[in-house]
């Protein structure tokens, strides 16, 4: 079948990000009225491959590559207007019309150049204990939001002089903090404020009152696909703190980050790789090191879509996956990159952790405990044949089906989609799950 039945859906990364959410949103985006981003910012890198051509989106919702879809950047986001301008220019040069189809909540926060600078300074001060952020200024922008000092997209609608004055004030304040805390060079307040005024003029037609803009979704007259960024294990509250991002990539973020009520969410689909990756620092019990990790990285092309960094690679972590499926209330899971395992004679899954003399079968909330966990593996035979051309469950070799059935059973959630390549069509849809 061609995709899943029509209706609203939330797409959530079930691991540490880069699960292939962009591809899935693109595949499910056809025919929906809205694709909504609800958290994060340009730290996201969502890749879509069409006819061999690769497009990486950071702020613009992945659904915009489908005709007739409108995109929305929710109040829960931190939007870097410089990055957004560049992304729109690049997309329009490649023939994707963005203007007139992309709307931004007036309550979304502005991510300013000083946020990037502070992000860099904080990271270099943390030295060996750094988080390994994307350097996009995300944490500092959310700090300003939480301390009620931020500028918002709606401020771009202020009269030119007022906006310029407010921006200069903020930049000068940031310069003071940069000098006092990090002995960092000041940013040019006048230049940045003037650039912002120019950007404000070009973004003004896109800035909307979110409550009004999404009225059709609220009333059930329009459909929405919520595009989560990052992954549930990077959630500020529920993830592997402090090695997390500063937003809520989980189900709660879909509500607070759009202002839509729970009944608008529809299905909650978790996207998981058939193995696991993490970029940045922090515990990762099923990580493969040295040659084993390198081999998986090469097979999966695991290099960051935003920063180009080599992603840490390892086996599927069941306690972690079960945890994210449970706390997000996932109604279905989509397993991506199954084809990456095509040539491996043996595939492992971490089913629990050996720690402190015992075995733990759940994901521990305490970071220091997780850091001591050693994986307990169950091995599966590989299928040793290419899956790229499979389009139905029946096309998959028995070994691949057993692996998926095991994941479905252990995650206690139906596997509703299996991705076997980078292109939109390289998918197997299994709305009824994979176990017969
Ligand atoms: P996202 O951040 O979750 O959207 O994921 P990224 O785009 O950062 O990383 C996923 C990478 O895997 C991209 O390069 C995709 O083109 C690629 N990809 C997605 N699904 C598949 C798949 O099923 N098979 C293969 N081989 N690559 C895939
Ligand atoms: P997508 O949407 C993978 C990671 C960073 C770092 C931590 C904090 O493409 O899946 P931040 O810049 O957010 O303050 O960094 O979070 N991180 C991601 N890892 N995919 C992402 O996005 C990520 N966005 C942030 O590497 O460990
Ligand atoms: Mg990514």
Coordinates of C-alpha atoms and ligand atoms in Angstrom, one line a residue:
X1 CA 0.0 0.0 0.0
X2 CA 1.0 3.6 -0.5
X3 CA 1.6 5.0 3.0
X4 CA -0.8 4.8 5.9
X5 CA -4.4 6.0 6.2
X6 CA -5.1 9.7 6.3
X7 CA -5.2 11.4 9.7
X8 CA -3.1 13.4 12.1
X9 CA 0.2 12.1 13.3
X10 CA 3.1 13.0 15.5
X11 CA 6.6 11.8 14.3
X12 CA 9.0 11.4 17.2
X13 CA 12.6 10.3 17.2
X14 CA 12.8 7.2 19.5
X15 CA 16.5 7.3 20.1
X16 CA 19.2 10.1 20.2
X17 CA 18.1 11.8 16.9
X18 CA 18.9 11.2 13.2
X19 CA 16.6 8.2 13.1
X20 CA 15.4 9.2 9.6
X21 CA 12.5 11.4 10.6
X22 CA 13.0 13.7 7.6
X23 CA 12.5 10.8 5.2
X24 CA 9.4 9.5 7.0
X25 CA 7.8 13.0 7.3
X26 CA 8.4 13.4 3.5
X27 CA 6.9 10.0 2.8
X28 CA 3.8 10.7 5.0
X29 CA 3.5 14.4 4.1
X30 CA 1.7 13.9 0.8
X31 CA -1.9 15.0 1.1
X32 CA -1.7 16.6 4.6
X33 CA -2.6 20.2 5.1
X34 CA 0.1 21.2 7.6
X35 CA 3.5 20.0 8.7
X36 CA 4.3 21.5 12.1
X37 CA 7.7 21.8 13.7
X38 CA 7.1 22.2 17.5
X39 CA 10.6 22.4 19.1
X40 CA 14.3 22.9 18.6
X41 CA 15.8 25.0 15.9
X42 CA 18.6 24.7 13.3
X43 CA 20.3 22.0 15.4
X44 CA 18.1 19.6 13.4
X45 CA 19.3 18.2 10.1
X46 CA 16.6 16.3 8.3
X47 CA 17.7 14.6 5.1
X48 CA 15.4 13.9 2.1
X49 CA 16.7 12.1 -1.0
X50 CA 14.6 12.3 -4.2
X51 CA 15.9 10.8 -7.4
X52 CA 19.4 10.7 -5.9
X53 CA 19.3 14.4 -5.1
X54 CA 19.8 15.2 -1.4
X55 CA 18.2 18.1 0.5
X56 CA 19.0 18.7 4.2
X57 CA 16.4 20.8 6.1
X58 CA 17.2 22.5 9.4
X59 CA 14.3 24.8 10.1
X60 CA 11.9 24.4 7.2
X61 CA 9.5 21.4 7.8
X62 CA 10.3 18.4 5.7
X63 CA 6.7 18.2 4.4
X64 CA 7.2 21.3 2.4
X65 CA 8.7 19.2 -0.4
X66 CA 5.2 17.9 -1.1
X67 CA 3.0 20.1 -3.1
X68 CA 0.0 21.8 -1.5
X69 CA 1.4 21.3 2.1
X70 CA 1.8 24.3 4.4
X71 CA 4.6 24.4 6.9
X72 CA 4.5 25.9 10.4
X73 CA 7.2 26.8 12.9
X74 CA 5.6 26.6 16.3
X75 CA 5.9 28.7 19.4
X76 CA 8.1 26.0 20.9
X77 CA 10.9 26.6 18.5
X78 CA 13.9 28.9 18.5
X79 CA 14.3 30.4 15.1
X80 CA 17.6 31.8 13.8
X81 CA 16.4 34.3 11.1
X82 CA 19.8 34.3 9.4
X83 CA 19.8 30.5 9.0
X84 CA 16.1 30.5 7.9
X85 CA 16.8 33.1 5.3
X86 CA 19.7 31.1 3.8
X87 CA 17.6 27.9 3.9
X88 CA 14.7 29.5 2.1
X89 CA 17.0 31.0 -0.6
X90 CA 18.6 27.6 -1.1
X91 CA 15.3 25.8 -1.4
X92 CA 13.8 28.3 -3.8
X93 CA 16.9 28.1 -5.9
X94 CA 16.3 24.4 -6.1
X95 CA 12.7 25.0 -7.2
X96 CA 10.9 24.4 -3.9
X97 CA 8.5 27.3 -3.3
X98 CA 8.7 28.3 0.4
X99 CA 7.3 31.8 0.5
X100 CA 3.5 31.8 0.8
X101 CA 3.6 28.3 2.2
X102 CA 5.6 28.7 5.4
X103 CA 4.1 30.3 8.5
X104 CA 5.9 31.2 11.8
X105 CA 4.2 31.6 15.2
X106 CA 4.7 35.1 16.5
X107 CA 5.5 33.4 19.9
X108 CA 8.5 31.4 18.5
X109 CA 11.7 32.8 20.0
X110 CA 14.4 34.5 17.9
X111 CA 17.8 32.9 18.0
X112 CA 20.3 35.7 17.8
X113 CA 24.0 35.6 16.9
X114 CA 25.0 36.1 20.5
X115 CA 23.3 32.8 21.4
X116 CA 25.7 31.0 19.1
X117 CA 28.6 32.8 20.6
X118 CA 27.5 31.9 24.1
X119 CA 26.9 28.3 23.1
X120 CA 30.6 28.1 21.8
X121 CA 31.9 29.8 25.0
X122 CA 30.0 27.5 27.3
X123 CA 31.2 24.4 25.4
X124 CA 34.8 25.4 25.4
X125 CA 34.6 26.2 29.1
X126 CA 33.2 22.7 29.8
X127 CA 36.3 21.2 28.2
X128 CA 36.3 17.4 28.7
X129 CA 32.8 17.5 30.1
X130 CA 31.3 19.3 27.1
X131 CA 27.9 18.2 25.8
X132 CA 29.1 18.3 22.2
X133 CA 26.3 20.6 21.1
X134 CA 25.7 21.5 17.5
X135 CA 27.0 25.0 18.2
X136 CA 23.7 26.5 16.9
X137 CA 23.0 28.5 20.0
X138 CA 20.0 26.4 21.1
X139 CA 20.7 26.2 24.8
X140 CA 21.3 29.9 25.3
X141 CA 18.2 30.8 23.3
X142 CA 16.0 28.7 25.5
X143 CA 17.7 30.2 28.6
X144 CA 16.6 33.6 27.4
X145 CA 13.1 32.2 26.9
X146 CA 12.9 30.7 30.4
X147 CA 14.3 33.9 32.0
X148 CA 11.9 36.0 30.0
X149 CA 14.5 38.0 28.3
X150 CA 14.1 36.7 24.7
X151 CA 13.0 38.4 21.6
X152 CA 10.2 36.7 19.7
X153 CA 9.2 36.5 16.0
X154 CA 6.3 38.8 16.8
X155 CA 8.9 41.5 17.7
X156 CA 9.9 41.6 14.1
X157 CA 6.6 43.3 13.4
X158 CA 7.5 46.3 15.6
X159 CA 8.1 49.6 13.9
X160 CA 11.6 49.7 12.5
X161 CA 13.0 52.1 15.1
X162 CA 11.6 50.2 18.1
X163 CA 12.9 46.9 16.8
X164 CA 16.3 48.3 16.1
X165 CA 16.4 49.8 19.6
X166 CA 15.3 46.6 21.3
X167 CA 17.8 44.5 19.3
X168 CA 20.7 46.9 20.2
X169 CA 19.7 46.7 23.9
X170 CA 19.8 42.9 23.8
X171 CA 23.1 42.7 21.9
X172 CA 24.8 45.2 24.3
X173 CA 23.5 43.2 27.3
X174 CA 24.8 40.0 25.7
X175 CA 28.2 41.7 25.0
X176 CA 28.5 42.6 28.7
X177 CA 27.8 39.0 29.7
X178 CA 30.2 37.7 27.0
X179 CA 33.0 40.0 28.3
X180 CA 32.4 39.4 32.0
X181 CA 31.9 35.6 31.9
X182 CA 34.0 34.5 29.0
X183 CA 36.3 37.4 28.1
X184 CA 34.8 37.1 24.6
X185 CA 34.9 39.8 21.9
X186 CA 31.8 41.9 21.6
X187 CA 29.5 41.6 18.6
X188 CA 28.7 44.6 16.5
X189 CA 25.3 45.8 17.8
X190 CA 24.6 48.3 15.1
X191 CA 25.3 45.9 12.2
X192 CA 23.3 43.0 13.7
X193 CA 20.4 45.2 14.5
X194 CA 20.3 46.7 11.0
X195 CA 20.5 43.2 9.5
X196 CA 17.6 42.1 11.7
X197 CA 15.5 45.0 10.5
X198 CA 16.0 43.9 6.9
X199 CA 15.2 40.3 7.8
X200 CA 12.1 41.5 9.7
X201 CA 10.8 43.1 6.5
X202 CA 11.1 39.9 4.6
X203 CA 9.7 37.6 7.3
X204 CA 6.8 39.9 8.2
X205 CA 4.3 38.2 5.9
X206 CA 5.0 34.8 7.4
X207 CA 4.5 35.7 11.0
X208 CA 1.1 34.6 12.3
X209 CA -1.0 34.3 15.4
X210 CA -0.7 30.5 15.9
X211 CA -4.1 30.1 17.5
X212 CA -5.7 31.6 14.5
X213 CA -3.5 30.0 11.9
X214 CA -4.1 26.5 13.3
X215 CA -7.9 26.9 13.8
X216 CA -8.6 24.5 11.0
X217 CA -6.5 21.8 12.7
X218 CA -8.2 22.5 16.0
X219 CA -11.6 22.2 14.5
X220 CA -10.7 19.0 12.7
X221 CA -11.1 20.5 9.2
X222 CA -7.4 20.3 8.3
X223 CA -4.9 17.5 8.9
X224 CA -1.5 18.0 10.6
X225 CA 1.7 16.0 10.7
X226 CA 3.9 17.0 13.6
X227 CA 7.6 16.8 12.8
X228 CA 9.6 16.2 15.9
X229 CA 13.3 17.1 15.8
X230 CA 16.1 15.5 17.8
X231 CA 15.0 12.4 19.7
X232 CA 13.2 11.4 23.0
X233 CA 16.5 10.5 24.7
X234 CA 17.7 14.1 24.1
X235 CA 14.6 15.5 25.8
X236 CA 15.5 18.1 28.4
X237 CA 13.3 16.4 31.0
X238 CA 13.2 12.7 30.1
X239 CA 16.5 12.3 28.3
X240 CA 20.0 11.5 29.4
X241 CA 20.5 14.8 31.2
X242 CA 22.8 16.8 31.0
X243 CA 23.7 15.3 27.6
X244 CA 20.5 16.5 26.1
X245 CA 19.1 19.3 24.0
X246 CA 17.2 22.2 25.6
X247 CA 13.7 21.5 24.3
X248 CA 11.1 18.8 24.5
X249 CA 11.4 16.5 21.4
X250 CA 8.8 14.2 23.1
X251 CA 5.0 14.1 23.0
X252 CA 4.6 16.9 25.5
X253 CA 6.5 19.3 23.2
X254 CA 4.0 18.6 20.4
X255 CA 1.3 20.2 22.7
X256 CA 3.2 23.0 24.3
X257 CA 5.1 23.8 21.1
X258 CA 2.0 24.3 19.0
X259 CA -0.8 25.3 21.4
X260 CA -3.0 22.6 19.9
X261 CA -5.1 20.4 22.2
X262 CA -4.3 16.6 22.7
X263 CA -7.1 15.4 20.6
X264 CA -5.3 16.9 17.5
X265 CA -2.3 14.6 17.9
X266 CA -3.8 11.5 16.3
X267 CA -1.3 8.6 15.9
X268 CA 2.0 8.8 17.7
X269 CA 4.7 7.3 15.6
X270 CA 8.2 6.7 16.9
X271 CA 11.0 6.5 14.4
X272 CA 13.9 4.1 15.3
X273 CA 17.0 3.0 13.4
X274 CA 17.4 -0.7 13.1
X275 CA 20.6 -0.1 15.2
X276 CA 21.5 3.0 17.1
X277 CA 23.6 6.2 16.8
X278 CA 24.4 9.2 18.9
X279 CA 26.2 12.4 18.0
X280 CA 27.7 14.4 20.8
X281 CA 28.7 13.2 24.3
X282 CA 27.0 11.2 27.0
X283 CA 26.3 7.6 27.9
X284 CA 25.6 5.1 25.1
X285 CA 25.8 1.5 26.5
X286 CA 25.4 -0.4 23.2
X287 CA 28.1 1.7 21.4
X288 CA 30.5 -0.1 19.2
X289 CA 34.0 1.2 19.5
X290 CA 37.1 1.1 17.2
X291 CA 36.8 -1.0 14.0
X292 CA 33.3 -2.4 14.8
X293 CA 31.9 1.1 15.2
X294 CA 33.8 2.3 12.1
X295 CA 32.3 -0.5 10.0
X296 CA 28.7 0.3 11.0
X297 CA 29.4 4.1 10.5
X298 CA 30.6 3.4 6.9
X299 CA 27.7 1.1 6.1
X300 CA 25.1 3.6 7.4
X301 CA 26.9 6.7 6.2
X302 CA 26.7 8.0 9.7
X303 CA 28.0 11.5 9.5
X304 CA 26.0 14.4 10.9
X305 CA 23.6 16.2 8.5
X306 CA 24.1 19.5 10.4
X307 CA 27.7 19.4 11.6
X308 CA 29.3 16.7 9.5
X309 CA 30.5 15.0 12.7
X310 CA 31.0 11.2 12.8
X311 CA 28.1 9.7 14.6
X312 CA 28.8 7.2 17.3
X313 CA 27.3 3.8 16.2
X314 CA 26.1 0.8 18.1
X315 CA 23.4 -1.9 18.4
X316 CA 19.7 -1.3 19.0
X317 CA 19.1 -0.6 22.7
X318 CA 15.8 -2.2 23.8
X319 CA 15.5 -0.9 27.3
X320 CA 16.1 2.6 25.9
X321 CA 13.6 2.0 23.0
X322 CA 11.0 0.6 25.3
X323 CA 11.3 3.6 27.6
X324 CA 10.7 6.1 24.8
X325 CA 7.9 4.1 23.3
X326 CA 6.2 3.9 26.7
X327 CA 6.5 7.5 27.9
X328 CA 5.5 8.9 24.6
X329 CA 2.5 6.6 24.3
X330 CA 3.6 5.5 20.8
X331 CA 0.8 3.9 18.8
X332 CA 3.2 2.6 16.2
X333 CA 6.9 2.5 15.4
X334 CA 8.8 2.8 12.1
X335 CA 12.1 1.0 11.8
X336 CA 14.6 2.8 9.4
X337 CA 17.8 1.8 7.7
X338 CA 17.2 -1.9 7.9
X339 CA 19.1 -2.2 4.6
X340 CA 22.2 -1.0 6.4
X341 CA 22.5 -4.4 8.1
X342 CA 22.2 -6.3 4.8
X343 CA 25.8 -7.6 4.8
X344 CA 26.2 -8.4 8.5
X345 CA 26.3 -12.1 9.4
X346 CA 25.1 -11.4 12.9
X347 CA 23.0 -8.6 14.4
X348 CA 22.8 -7.9 18.1
X349 CA 20.3 -6.2 20.3
X350 CA 21.0 -4.9 23.9
X351 CA 18.2 -6.6 25.9
X352 CA 19.4 -5.4 29.3
X353 CA 22.4 -4.0 31.1
X354 CA 25.0 -5.6 33.5
X355 CA 25.6 -3.2 36.3
X356 CA 26.7 -3.2 39.9
X357 CA 26.8 -7.0 39.9
X358 CA 23.2 -7.5 38.6
X359 CA 21.2 -7.2 35.4
X360 CA 18.9 -4.4 34.7
X361 CA 16.2 -4.7 32.1
X362 CA 14.9 -1.1 32.2
X363 CA 16.5 2.2 31.2
X364 CA 17.8 3.9 34.3
X365 CA 16.8 7.6 34.9
X366 CA 20.1 8.4 36.6
X367 CA 22.9 9.3 34.2
X368 CA 25.7 8.0 36.4
X369 CA 24.0 4.6 36.6
X370 CA 23.5 4.5 32.8
X371 CA 27.2 5.4 32.3
X372 CA 28.2 2.2 34.3
X373 CA 25.8 -0.1 32.4
X374 CA 27.3 -2.7 30.1
X375 CA 25.0 -4.2 27.5
X376 CA 23.7 -7.7 27.6
X377 CA 23.2 -8.8 24.0
X378 CA 21.0 -11.2 22.2
X379 CA 22.3 -12.1 18.7
X380 CA 20.3 -12.7 15.6
X381 CA 21.4 -14.2 12.3
X382 CA 21.7 -11.7 9.5
X383 CA 19.9 -12.1 6.2
X384 CA 22.9 -11.5 4.0
X385 CA 20.9 -10.2 1.0
X386 CA 19.9 -6.7 -0.2
X387 CA 16.6 -5.4 1.0
X388 CA 16.5 -2.2 -1.0
X389 CA 13.9 -3.5 -3.5
X390 CA 11.5 -5.0 -0.9
X391 CA 8.1 -3.2 -0.9
X392 CA 6.0 -5.7 1.0
X393 CA 6.5 -7.7 4.2
X394 CA 6.4 -10.9 2.1
X395 CA 9.4 -9.7 0.2
X396 CA 11.6 -9.7 3.3
X397 CA 13.8 -12.7 4.1
X398 CA 12.7 -14.7 7.1
X399 CA 15.7 -13.5 9.2
X400 CA 14.8 -9.9 8.7
X401 CA 11.2 -10.6 9.6
X402 CA 12.2 -12.4 12.8
X403 CA 14.3 -9.4 13.8
X404 CA 11.4 -7.1 13.2
X405 CA 8.9 -9.3 15.0
X406 CA 11.3 -9.4 18.0
X407 CA 11.5 -5.6 18.1
X408 CA 7.7 -5.3 17.7
X409 CA 7.1 -7.8 20.6
X410 CA 9.7 -6.2 22.9
X411 CA 8.7 -2.6 22.2
X412 CA 5.0 -3.8 22.7
X413 CA 4.1 -1.5 19.8
X414 CA 3.2 -2.4 16.2
X415 CA 5.9 -1.8 13.6
X416 CA 3.8 0.1 11.0
X417 CA 6.6 1.0 8.6
X418 CA 10.0 -0.3 7.5
X419 CA 12.5 1.9 5.6
X420 CA 14.9 0.1 3.3
X421 CA 16.7 3.0 1.6
X422 CA 17.0 6.7 1.4
X423 CA 14.4 7.4 -1.3
X424 CA 10.8 8.1 -0.4
X425 CA 9.6 4.9 -2.2
X426 CA 12.1 2.6 -0.4
X427 CA 9.5 1.8 2.2
X428 CA 7.3 -1.1 3.4
X429 CA 4.1 0.0 5.0
X430 CA 2.7 -2.5 7.5
X431 CA -0.3 -0.8 9.2
X432 CA -1.3 -4.0 10.9
X433 CA 2.2 -4.7 12.3
X434 CA 4.7 -7.3 11.3
X435 CA 3.7 -10.3 13.4
X436 CA 1.1 -12.7 12.0
Ligands
LIG1 P1 16.7 12.8 10.9 O1 17.4 13.9 11.6 O2 16.0 11.9 11.8 O3 15.8 13.3 9.8 O4 17.8 11.9 10.2 P2 19.1 12.4 9.3 O5 18.6 12.9 8.0 O6 19.9 13.3 10.2 O7 19.9 11.1 9.1 C1 19.3 9.9 8.5 C2 20.2 9.5 7.4 O8 19.8 8.2 7.0 C3 20.0 10.4 6.1 O9 21.2 10.5 5.4 C4 19.0 9.6 5.3 O10 19.0 9.9 3.9 C5 19.4 8.2 5.6 N1 18.3 7.3 5.6 C6 17.0 7.4 6.1 N2 16.3 6.2 6.0 C7 17.2 5.4 5.4 C8 17.0 4.0 5.1 O11 16.0 3.3 5.3 N3 18.1 3.4 4.6 C9 19.3 4.0 4.3 N4 20.3 3.4 3.8 N5 19.4 5.4 4.6 C10 18.4 6.0 5.2
LIG2 P1 17.8 15.8 14.3 O1 16.5 16.6 14.3 C1 21.1 14.2 16.7 C2 22.5 16.7 20.0 C3 23.9 17.3 19.9 C4 24.3 17.3 21.4 C5 23.0 17.6 22.1 C6 22.8 19.1 22.4 O2 18.6 15.9 13.1 O3 17.6 14.4 14.8 P2 22.2 21.2 21.0 O4 22.9 21.9 19.8 O5 20.8 20.8 20.7 O6 22.3 22.0 22.2 O7 23.0 19.9 21.3 O8 21.9 17.2 21.2 N1 21.6 17.0 18.9 C7 21.3 16.1 17.9 N2 21.7 14.9 17.7 N3 20.2 14.8 15.9 C8 19.7 16.0 16.1 O9 18.7 16.5 15.4 C9 20.3 16.8 17.2 N4 20.1 18.0 17.6 C10 20.9 18.1 18.7 O10 24.8 16.6 19.1 O11 24.7 16.0 21.8
LIG3 MG1 19.4 14.7 11.7

